[in-house]
CSV table of C-alpha atoms and ligand atoms in Angstrom, one decimal:
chain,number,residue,atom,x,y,z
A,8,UNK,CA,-175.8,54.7,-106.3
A,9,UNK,CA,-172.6,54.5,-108.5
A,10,UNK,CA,-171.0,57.4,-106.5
A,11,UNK,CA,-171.5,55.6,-103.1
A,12,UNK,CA,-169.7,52.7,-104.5
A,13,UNK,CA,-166.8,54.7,-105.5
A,14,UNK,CA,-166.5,56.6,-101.9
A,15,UNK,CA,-166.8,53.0,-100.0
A,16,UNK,CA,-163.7,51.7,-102.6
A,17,UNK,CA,-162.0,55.0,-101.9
A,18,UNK,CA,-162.5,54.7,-98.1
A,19,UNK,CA,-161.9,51.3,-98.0
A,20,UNK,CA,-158.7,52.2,-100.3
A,21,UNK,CA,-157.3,54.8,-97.9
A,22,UNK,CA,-157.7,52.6,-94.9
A,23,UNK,CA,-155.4,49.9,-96.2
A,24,UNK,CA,-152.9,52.9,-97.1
A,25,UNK,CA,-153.3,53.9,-93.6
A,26,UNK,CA,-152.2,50.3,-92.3
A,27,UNK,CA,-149.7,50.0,-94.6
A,28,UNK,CA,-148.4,52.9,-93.2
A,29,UNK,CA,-148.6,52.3,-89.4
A,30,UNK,CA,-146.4,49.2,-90.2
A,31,UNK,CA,-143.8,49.6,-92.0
A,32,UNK,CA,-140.7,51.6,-90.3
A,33,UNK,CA,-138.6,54.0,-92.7
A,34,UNK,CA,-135.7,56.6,-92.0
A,35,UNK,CA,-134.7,59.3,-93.6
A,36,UNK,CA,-130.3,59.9,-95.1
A,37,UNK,CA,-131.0,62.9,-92.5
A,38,UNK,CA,-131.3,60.6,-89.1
A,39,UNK,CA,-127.9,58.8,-90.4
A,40,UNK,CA,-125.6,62.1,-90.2
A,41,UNK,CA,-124.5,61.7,-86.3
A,42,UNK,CA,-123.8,60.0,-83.7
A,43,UNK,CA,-127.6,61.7,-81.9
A,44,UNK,CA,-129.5,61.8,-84.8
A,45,UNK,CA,-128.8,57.9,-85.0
A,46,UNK,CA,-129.4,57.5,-81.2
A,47,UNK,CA,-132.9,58.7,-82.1
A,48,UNK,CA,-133.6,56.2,-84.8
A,49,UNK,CA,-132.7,53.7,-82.6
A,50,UNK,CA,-135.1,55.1,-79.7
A,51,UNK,CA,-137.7,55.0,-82.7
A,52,UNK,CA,-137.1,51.5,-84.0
A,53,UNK,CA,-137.1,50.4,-80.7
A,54,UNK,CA,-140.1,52.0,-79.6
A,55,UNK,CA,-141.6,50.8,-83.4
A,56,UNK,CA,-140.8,47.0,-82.6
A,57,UNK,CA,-141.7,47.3,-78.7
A,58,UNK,CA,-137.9,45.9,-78.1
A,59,UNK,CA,-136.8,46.7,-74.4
A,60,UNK,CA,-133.1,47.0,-73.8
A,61,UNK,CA,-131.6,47.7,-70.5
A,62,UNK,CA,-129.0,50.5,-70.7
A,63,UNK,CA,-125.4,48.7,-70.7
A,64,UNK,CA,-127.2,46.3,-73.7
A,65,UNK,CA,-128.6,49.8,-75.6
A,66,UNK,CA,-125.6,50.7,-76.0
A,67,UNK,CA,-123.9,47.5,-77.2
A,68,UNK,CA,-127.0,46.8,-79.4
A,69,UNK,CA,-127.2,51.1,-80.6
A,70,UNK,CA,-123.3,50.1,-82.8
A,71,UNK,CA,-124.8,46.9,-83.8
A,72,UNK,CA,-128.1,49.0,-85.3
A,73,UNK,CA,-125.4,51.8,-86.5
A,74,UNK,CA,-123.4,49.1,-88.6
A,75,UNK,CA,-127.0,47.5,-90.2
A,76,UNK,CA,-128.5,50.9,-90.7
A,77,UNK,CA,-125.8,52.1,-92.9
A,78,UNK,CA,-125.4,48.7,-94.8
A,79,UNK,CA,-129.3,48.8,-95.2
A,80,UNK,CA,-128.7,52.5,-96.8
A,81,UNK,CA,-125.8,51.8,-98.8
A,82,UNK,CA,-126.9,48.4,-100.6
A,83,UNK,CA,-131.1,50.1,-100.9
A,84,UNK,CA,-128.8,53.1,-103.0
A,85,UNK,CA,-127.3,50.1,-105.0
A,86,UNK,CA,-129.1,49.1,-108.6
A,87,UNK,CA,-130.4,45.9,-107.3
A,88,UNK,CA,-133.8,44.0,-107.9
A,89,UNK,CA,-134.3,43.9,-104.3
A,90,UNK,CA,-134.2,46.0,-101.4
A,91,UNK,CA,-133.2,45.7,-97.6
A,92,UNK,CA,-135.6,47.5,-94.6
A,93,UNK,CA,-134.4,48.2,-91.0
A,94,UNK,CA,-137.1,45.3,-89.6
A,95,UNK,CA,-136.9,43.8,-85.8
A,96,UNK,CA,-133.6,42.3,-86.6
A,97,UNK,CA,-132.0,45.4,-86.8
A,98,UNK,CA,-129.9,45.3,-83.9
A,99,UNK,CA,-128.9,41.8,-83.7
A,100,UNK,CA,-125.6,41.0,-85.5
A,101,UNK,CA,-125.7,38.8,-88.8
A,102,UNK,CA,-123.6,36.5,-85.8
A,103,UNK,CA,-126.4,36.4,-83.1
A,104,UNK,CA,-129.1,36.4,-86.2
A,105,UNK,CA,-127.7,33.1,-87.5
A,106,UNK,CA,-127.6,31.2,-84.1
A,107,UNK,CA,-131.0,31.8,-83.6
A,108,UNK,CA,-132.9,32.2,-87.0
A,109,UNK,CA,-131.2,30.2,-89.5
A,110,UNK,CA,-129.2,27.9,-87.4
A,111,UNK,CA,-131.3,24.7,-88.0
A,112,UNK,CA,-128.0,22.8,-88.7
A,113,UNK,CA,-130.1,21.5,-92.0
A,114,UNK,CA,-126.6,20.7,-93.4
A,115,UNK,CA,-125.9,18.7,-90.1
A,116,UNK,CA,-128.6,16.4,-90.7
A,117,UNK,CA,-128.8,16.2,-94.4
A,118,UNK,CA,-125.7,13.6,-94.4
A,119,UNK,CA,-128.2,11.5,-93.2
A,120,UNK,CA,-130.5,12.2,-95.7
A,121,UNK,CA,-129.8,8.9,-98.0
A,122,UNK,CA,-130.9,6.5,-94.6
A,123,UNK,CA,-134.5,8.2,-94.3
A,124,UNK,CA,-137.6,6.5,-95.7
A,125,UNK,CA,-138.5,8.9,-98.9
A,126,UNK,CA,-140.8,6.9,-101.4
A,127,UNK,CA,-138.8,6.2,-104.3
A,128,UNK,CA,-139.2,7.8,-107.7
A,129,UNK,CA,-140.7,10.9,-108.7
A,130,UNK,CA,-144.3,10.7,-109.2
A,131,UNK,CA,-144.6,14.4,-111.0
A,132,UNK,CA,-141.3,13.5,-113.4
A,133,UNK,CA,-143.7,13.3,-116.3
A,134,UNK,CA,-146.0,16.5,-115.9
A,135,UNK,CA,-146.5,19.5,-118.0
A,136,UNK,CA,-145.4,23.1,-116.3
A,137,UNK,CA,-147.5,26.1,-116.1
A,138,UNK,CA,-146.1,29.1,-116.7
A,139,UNK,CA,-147.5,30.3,-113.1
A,140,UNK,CA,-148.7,28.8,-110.0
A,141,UNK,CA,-149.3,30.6,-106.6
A,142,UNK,CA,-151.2,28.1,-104.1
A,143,UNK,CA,-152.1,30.6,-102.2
A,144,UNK,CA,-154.6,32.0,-104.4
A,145,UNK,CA,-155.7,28.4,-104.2
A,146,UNK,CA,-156.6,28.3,-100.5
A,147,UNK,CA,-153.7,25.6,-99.6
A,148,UNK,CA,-151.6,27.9,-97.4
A,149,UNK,CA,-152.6,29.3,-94.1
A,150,UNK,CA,-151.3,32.6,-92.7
A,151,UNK,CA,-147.6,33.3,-92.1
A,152,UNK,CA,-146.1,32.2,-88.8
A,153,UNK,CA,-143.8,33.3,-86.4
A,154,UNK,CA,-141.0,30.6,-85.4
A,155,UNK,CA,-139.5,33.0,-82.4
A,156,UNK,CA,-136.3,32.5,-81.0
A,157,UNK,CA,-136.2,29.1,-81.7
A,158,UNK,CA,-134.3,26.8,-84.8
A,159,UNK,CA,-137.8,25.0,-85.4
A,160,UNK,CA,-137.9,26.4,-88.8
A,161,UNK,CA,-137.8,22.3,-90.4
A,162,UNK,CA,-141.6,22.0,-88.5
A,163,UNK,CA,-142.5,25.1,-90.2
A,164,UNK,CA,-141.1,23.7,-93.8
A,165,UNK,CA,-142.9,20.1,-93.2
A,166,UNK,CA,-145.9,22.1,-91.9
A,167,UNK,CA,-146.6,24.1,-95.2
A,168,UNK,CA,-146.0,21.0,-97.1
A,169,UNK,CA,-148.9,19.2,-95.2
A,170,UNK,CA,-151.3,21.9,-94.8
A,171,UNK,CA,-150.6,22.0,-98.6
A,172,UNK,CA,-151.4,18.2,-99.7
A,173,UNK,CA,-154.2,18.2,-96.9
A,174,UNK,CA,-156.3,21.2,-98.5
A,175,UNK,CA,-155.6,20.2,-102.2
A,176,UNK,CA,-156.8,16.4,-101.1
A,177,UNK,CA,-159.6,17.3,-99.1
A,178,UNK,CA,-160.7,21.1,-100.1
A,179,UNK,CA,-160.2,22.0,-96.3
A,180,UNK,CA,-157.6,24.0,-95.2
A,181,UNK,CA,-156.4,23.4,-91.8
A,182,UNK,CA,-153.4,25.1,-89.5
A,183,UNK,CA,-151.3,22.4,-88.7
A,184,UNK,CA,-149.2,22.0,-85.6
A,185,UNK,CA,-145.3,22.7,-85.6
A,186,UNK,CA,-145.0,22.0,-81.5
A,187,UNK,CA,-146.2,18.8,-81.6
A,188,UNK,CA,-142.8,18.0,-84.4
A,189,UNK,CA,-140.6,20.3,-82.4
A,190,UNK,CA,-142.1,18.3,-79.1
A,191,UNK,CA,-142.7,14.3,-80.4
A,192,UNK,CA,-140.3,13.9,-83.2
A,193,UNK,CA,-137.4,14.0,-81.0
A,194,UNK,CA,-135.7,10.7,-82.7
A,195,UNK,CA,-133.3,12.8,-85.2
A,196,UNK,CA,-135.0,15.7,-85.4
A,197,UNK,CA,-133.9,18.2,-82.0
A,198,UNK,CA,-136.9,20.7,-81.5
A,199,UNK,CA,-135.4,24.2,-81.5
A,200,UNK,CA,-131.7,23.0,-81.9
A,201,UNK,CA,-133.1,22.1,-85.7
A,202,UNK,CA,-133.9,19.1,-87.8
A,203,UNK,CA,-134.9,18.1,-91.3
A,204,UNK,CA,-137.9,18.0,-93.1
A,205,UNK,CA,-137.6,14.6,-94.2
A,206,UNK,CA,-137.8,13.1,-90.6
A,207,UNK,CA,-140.5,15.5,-89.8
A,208,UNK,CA,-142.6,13.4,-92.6
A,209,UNK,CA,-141.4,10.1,-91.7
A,210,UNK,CA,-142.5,11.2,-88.4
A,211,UNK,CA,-146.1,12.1,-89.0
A,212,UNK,CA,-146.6,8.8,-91.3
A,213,UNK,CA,-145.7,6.9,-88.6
A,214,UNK,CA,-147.6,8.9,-85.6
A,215,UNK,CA,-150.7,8.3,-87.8
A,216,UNK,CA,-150.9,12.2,-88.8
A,217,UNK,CA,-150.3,16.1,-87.5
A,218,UNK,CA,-152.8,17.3,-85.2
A,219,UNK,CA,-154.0,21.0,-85.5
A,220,UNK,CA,-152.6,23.8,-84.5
A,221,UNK,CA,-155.5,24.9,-82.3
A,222,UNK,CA,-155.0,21.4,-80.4
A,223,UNK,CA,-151.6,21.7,-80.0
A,224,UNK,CA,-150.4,25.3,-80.0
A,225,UNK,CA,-146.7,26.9,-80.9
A,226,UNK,CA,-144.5,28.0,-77.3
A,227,UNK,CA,-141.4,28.8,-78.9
A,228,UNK,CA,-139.2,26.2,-77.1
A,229,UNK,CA,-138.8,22.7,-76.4
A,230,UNK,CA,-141.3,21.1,-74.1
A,231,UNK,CA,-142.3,17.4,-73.1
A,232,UNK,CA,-144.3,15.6,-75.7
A,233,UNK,CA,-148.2,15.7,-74.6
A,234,UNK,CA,-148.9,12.2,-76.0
A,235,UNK,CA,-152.7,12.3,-75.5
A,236,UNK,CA,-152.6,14.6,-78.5
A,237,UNK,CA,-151.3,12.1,-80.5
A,238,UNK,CA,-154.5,10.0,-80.7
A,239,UNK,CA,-157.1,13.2,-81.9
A,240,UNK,CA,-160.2,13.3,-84.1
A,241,UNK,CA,-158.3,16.6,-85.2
A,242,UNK,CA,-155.3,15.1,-87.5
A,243,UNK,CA,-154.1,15.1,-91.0
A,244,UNK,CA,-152.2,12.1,-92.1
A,245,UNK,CA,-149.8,11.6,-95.0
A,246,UNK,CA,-148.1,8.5,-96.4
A,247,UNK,CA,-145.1,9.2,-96.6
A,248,UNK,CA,-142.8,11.6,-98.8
A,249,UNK,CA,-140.6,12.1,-102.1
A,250,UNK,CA,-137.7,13.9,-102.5
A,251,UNK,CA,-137.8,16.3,-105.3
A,252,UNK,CA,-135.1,15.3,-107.7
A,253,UNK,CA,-131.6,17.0,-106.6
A,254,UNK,CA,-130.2,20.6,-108.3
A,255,UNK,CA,-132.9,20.3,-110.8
A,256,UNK,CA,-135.0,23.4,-110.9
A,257,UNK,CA,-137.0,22.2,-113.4
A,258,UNK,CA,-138.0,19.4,-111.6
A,259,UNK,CA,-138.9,21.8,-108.6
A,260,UNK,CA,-141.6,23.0,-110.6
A,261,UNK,CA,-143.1,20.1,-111.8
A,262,UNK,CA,-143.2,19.4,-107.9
A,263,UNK,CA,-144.1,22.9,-106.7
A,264,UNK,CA,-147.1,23.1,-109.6
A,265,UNK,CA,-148.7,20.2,-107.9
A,266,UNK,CA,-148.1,21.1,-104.4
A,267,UNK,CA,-146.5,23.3,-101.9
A,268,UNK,CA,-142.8,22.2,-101.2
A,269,UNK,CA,-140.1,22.1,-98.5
A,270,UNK,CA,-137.2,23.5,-99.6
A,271,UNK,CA,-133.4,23.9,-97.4
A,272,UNK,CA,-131.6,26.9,-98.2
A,273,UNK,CA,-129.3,29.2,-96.9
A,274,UNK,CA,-130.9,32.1,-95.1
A,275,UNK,CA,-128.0,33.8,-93.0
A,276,UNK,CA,-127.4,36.4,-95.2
A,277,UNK,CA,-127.4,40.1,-94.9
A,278,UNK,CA,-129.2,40.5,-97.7
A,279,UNK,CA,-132.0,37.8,-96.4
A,280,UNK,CA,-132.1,39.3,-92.6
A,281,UNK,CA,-133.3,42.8,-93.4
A,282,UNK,CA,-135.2,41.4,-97.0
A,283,UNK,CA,-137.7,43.5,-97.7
A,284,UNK,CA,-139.4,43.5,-101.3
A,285,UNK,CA,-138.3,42.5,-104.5
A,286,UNK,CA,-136.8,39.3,-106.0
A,287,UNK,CA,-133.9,38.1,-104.3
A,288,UNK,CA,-131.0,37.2,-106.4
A,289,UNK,CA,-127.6,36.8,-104.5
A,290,UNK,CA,-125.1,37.3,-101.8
A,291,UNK,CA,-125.9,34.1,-100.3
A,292,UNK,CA,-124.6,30.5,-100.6
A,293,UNK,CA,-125.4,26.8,-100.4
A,294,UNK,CA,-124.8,26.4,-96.5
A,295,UNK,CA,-128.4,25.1,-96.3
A,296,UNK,CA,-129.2,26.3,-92.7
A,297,UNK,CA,-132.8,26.6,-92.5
A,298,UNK,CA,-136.2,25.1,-94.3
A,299,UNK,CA,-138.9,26.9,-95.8
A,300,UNK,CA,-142.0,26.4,-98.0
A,301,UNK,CA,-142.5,26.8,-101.8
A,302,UNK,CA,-146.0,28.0,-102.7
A,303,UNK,CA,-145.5,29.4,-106.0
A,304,UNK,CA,-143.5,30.5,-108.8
A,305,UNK,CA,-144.5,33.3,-111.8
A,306,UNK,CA,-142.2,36.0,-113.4
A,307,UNK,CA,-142.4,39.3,-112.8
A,308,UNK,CA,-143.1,42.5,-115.3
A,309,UNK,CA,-139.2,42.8,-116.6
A,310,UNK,CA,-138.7,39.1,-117.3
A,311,UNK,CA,-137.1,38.0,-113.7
A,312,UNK,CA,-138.7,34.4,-112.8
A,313,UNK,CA,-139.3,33.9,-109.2
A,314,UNK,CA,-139.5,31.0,-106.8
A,315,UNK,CA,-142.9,32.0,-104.4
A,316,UNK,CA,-141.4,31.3,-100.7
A,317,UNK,CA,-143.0,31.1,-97.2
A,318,UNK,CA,-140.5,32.1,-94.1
A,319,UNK,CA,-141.6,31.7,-90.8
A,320,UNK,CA,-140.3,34.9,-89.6
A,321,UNK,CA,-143.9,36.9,-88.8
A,322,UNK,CA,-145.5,38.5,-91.7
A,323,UNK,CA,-143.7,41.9,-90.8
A,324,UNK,CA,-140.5,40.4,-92.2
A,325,UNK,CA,-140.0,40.7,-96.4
A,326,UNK,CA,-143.2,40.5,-98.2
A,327,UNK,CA,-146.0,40.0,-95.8
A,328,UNK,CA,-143.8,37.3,-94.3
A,329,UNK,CA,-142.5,36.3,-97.7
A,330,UNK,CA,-139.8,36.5,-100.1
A,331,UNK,CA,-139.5,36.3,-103.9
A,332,UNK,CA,-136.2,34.1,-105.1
A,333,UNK,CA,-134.2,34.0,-107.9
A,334,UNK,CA,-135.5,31.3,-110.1
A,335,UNK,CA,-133.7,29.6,-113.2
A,336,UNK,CA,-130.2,31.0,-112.2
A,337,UNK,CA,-127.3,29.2,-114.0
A,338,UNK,CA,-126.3,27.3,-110.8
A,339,UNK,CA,-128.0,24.0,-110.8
A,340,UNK,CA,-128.4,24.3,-107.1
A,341,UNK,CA,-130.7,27.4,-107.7
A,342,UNK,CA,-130.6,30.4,-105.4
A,343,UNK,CA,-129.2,29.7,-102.5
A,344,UNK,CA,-129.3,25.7,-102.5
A,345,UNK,CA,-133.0,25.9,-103.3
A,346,UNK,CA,-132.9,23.2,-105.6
A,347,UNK,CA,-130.4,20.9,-103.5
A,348,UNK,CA,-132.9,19.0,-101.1
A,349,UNK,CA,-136.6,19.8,-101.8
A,350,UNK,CA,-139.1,17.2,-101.0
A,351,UNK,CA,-143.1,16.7,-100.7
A,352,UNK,CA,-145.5,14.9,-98.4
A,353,UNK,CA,-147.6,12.4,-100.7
A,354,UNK,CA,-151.1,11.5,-99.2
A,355,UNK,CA,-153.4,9.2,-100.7
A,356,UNK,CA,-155.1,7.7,-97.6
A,357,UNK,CA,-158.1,10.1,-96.0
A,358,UNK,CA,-158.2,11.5,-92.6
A,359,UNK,CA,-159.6,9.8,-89.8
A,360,UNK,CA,-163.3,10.5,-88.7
A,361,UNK,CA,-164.6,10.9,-85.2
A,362,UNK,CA,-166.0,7.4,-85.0
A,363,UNK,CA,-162.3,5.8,-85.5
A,364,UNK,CA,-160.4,8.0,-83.1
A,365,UNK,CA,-162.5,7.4,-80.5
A,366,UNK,CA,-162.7,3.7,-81.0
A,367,UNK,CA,-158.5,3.6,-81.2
A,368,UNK,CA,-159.3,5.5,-77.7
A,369,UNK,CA,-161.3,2.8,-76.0
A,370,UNK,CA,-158.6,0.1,-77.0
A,371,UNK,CA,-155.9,1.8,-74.9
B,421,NAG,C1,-142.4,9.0,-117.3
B,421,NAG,O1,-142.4,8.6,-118.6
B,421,NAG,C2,-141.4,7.6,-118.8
B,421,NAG,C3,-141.3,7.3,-120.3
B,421,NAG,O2,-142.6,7.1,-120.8
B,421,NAG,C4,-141.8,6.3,-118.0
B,421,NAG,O3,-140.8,5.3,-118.2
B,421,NAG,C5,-141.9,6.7,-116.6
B,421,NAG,O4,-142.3,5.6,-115.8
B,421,NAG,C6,-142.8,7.9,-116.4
B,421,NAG,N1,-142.7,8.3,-115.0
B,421,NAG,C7,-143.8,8.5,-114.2
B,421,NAG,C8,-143.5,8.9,-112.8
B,421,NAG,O5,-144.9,8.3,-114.6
């Protein structure tokens, strides 16, 4: 009996190897040495990440991939807590990579920031601080998610903060819907152009809640708001939102120990657009261009504390479709601007049931 256990772990074991293997995409120093050898990598990245180029863009993109390939090489040979991987970014330029990925013109909006309707005060000032908290582990995070070629990365950011609240409040965790924000909360906030958490809260508080993601699914780009999902038996409401007090890492925690939070930070990096493993601890700054989630913090074996974050790049990119940031850095802005502009949804009020939806339907 004992020995059929073992060989199920084993085989069980060697399939998750195998899987891990089929995904990820290395080269060897070898395919670097000319100008064919690196032709071939390309073909083979491409092939890897199913990207189809005609032939006057191939060759444009092939001295893009060139230029990334060899930084990848150069800074994974480097001493540092992190390392770089030659993912499905590989032959954009850190240019093209910005416009599309991280260009959620956070900073634009954040001027605004002192107008919008947060709740004043901050309810988790006065709460002890675990040493380690991962909410996934919990249940209040649902899987990664791909934003596309789109700057809807705020929805994402608000989204993880709701999903978050929603399951710790109600023990039910539910995928909530970014295209209905990128779609309805057209006010401030500008779909795939960008936006800011903040409004994406003040937003669902006064839509009466987020519907689901299954009711109204992610496209990738701007599209006309379906307003008869607005009024659904499937939504999650919130009443309202804090900010996080600013620059304050400590504060972040007593925040992010009670819930998953949205967070700004800079993401245009070269360092954060070919992330691969590791904890992330520089080369970037505090031009906040794109929102994120929070789900955790904890220190790793040789001493460096992390901040647990959720990208919404596909779960191919970094970690499983995360990344591990610096945490207590001497900057009181934290690692690139994470500490600048966090904020959390606060909900106190319960969803609505079937039998109140439907009669809100019959007054219309
Ligand atoms: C935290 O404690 C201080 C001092 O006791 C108190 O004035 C403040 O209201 C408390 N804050 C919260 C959010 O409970």
């Amino acid at each position: 009996m004992e020995m059929e256990k073992v060989v199920v772990v084993v085989f069980a074991l060697s399939v998750v190897l195998l899987l891990g293997l089929a995904q990820s995409f290395d080269f060897h120093e070898k395919e670097l040495e000319t100008e064919e050898s690196l032709w071939n990598l390309y073909e083979r990245w491409r092939s890897h990440h199913t990207v189809s180029r005609d032939l006057e863009e191939k060759n444009k993109r092939f001295n893009v991939f060139k230029e990334n390939v060899k930084g990848i090489h150069e800074f994974n040979k480097k001493d540092e807590p992190y390392k770089l991987r030659l993912n499905k970014f590989a032959d954009m330029t850190n240019h093209e990579f910005r416009a599309t990925y991280a260009g959620s013109k956070v900073r634009h909006h954040t001027m605004f920031r002192g107008t919008s309707g947060a709740t004043e005060g901050f309810m988790y000032e006065n709460v002890s601080i675990p040493a380690s908290i991962d909410w996934r582990t919990k249940g209040a995070v649902t899987p990664v998610k791909d934003q596309g070629q789109c700057g809807s990365c705020w929805a994402f950011s608000t989204v993880v903060g709701v999903e978050g609240i929603n399951q710790i409040k109600t023990k039910k965790l539910t995928s909530l819907s970014e295209q209905q924000l990128v779609d309805c909360d057209t006010s401030v906030n500008e779909g795939c152009n960008g936006g800011l958490m903040d409004y994406a809260y003040d937003f669902i508080k006064s839509n009466g809640g987020l519907t689901t993601e299954a009711n109204y699914p992610y496209t990738a780009q701007d599209g006309s708001c379906d307003k008869s999902k607005l009024i659904s038996s499937l939504k999650v409401t919130i009443d309202g939102y804090q900010d996080v007090p600013a620059n304050n890492e400590n504060a972040l925690m007593k925040a992010v120990a009670n819930q998953p939070v949205s967070v700004a930070i800079e993401a245009s990096g070269f360092g954060f657009q070919f992330y691969s493993e590791g904890v992330l601890t520089g080369y970037c700054g505090t031009e906040l261009d794109h929102g994120v989630g929070v789900v955790g913090y904890g220190t790793a074996l040789d001493g460096t504390k992390y901040w647990i974050v959720k990208n919404s790049w596909g779960d191919s990119w970094g970690e499983k479709g995360y990344i591990r940031m610096a945490r207590g850095i001497k900057a009181s802005h934290g690692i690139c601007g994470i500490a600048m502009e966090p904020s959390y949804p606060l909900k106190t009020s319960k969803n609505p049931s079937e039998e109140e939806v439907s009669s809100l339907k019959d007054e219309l």
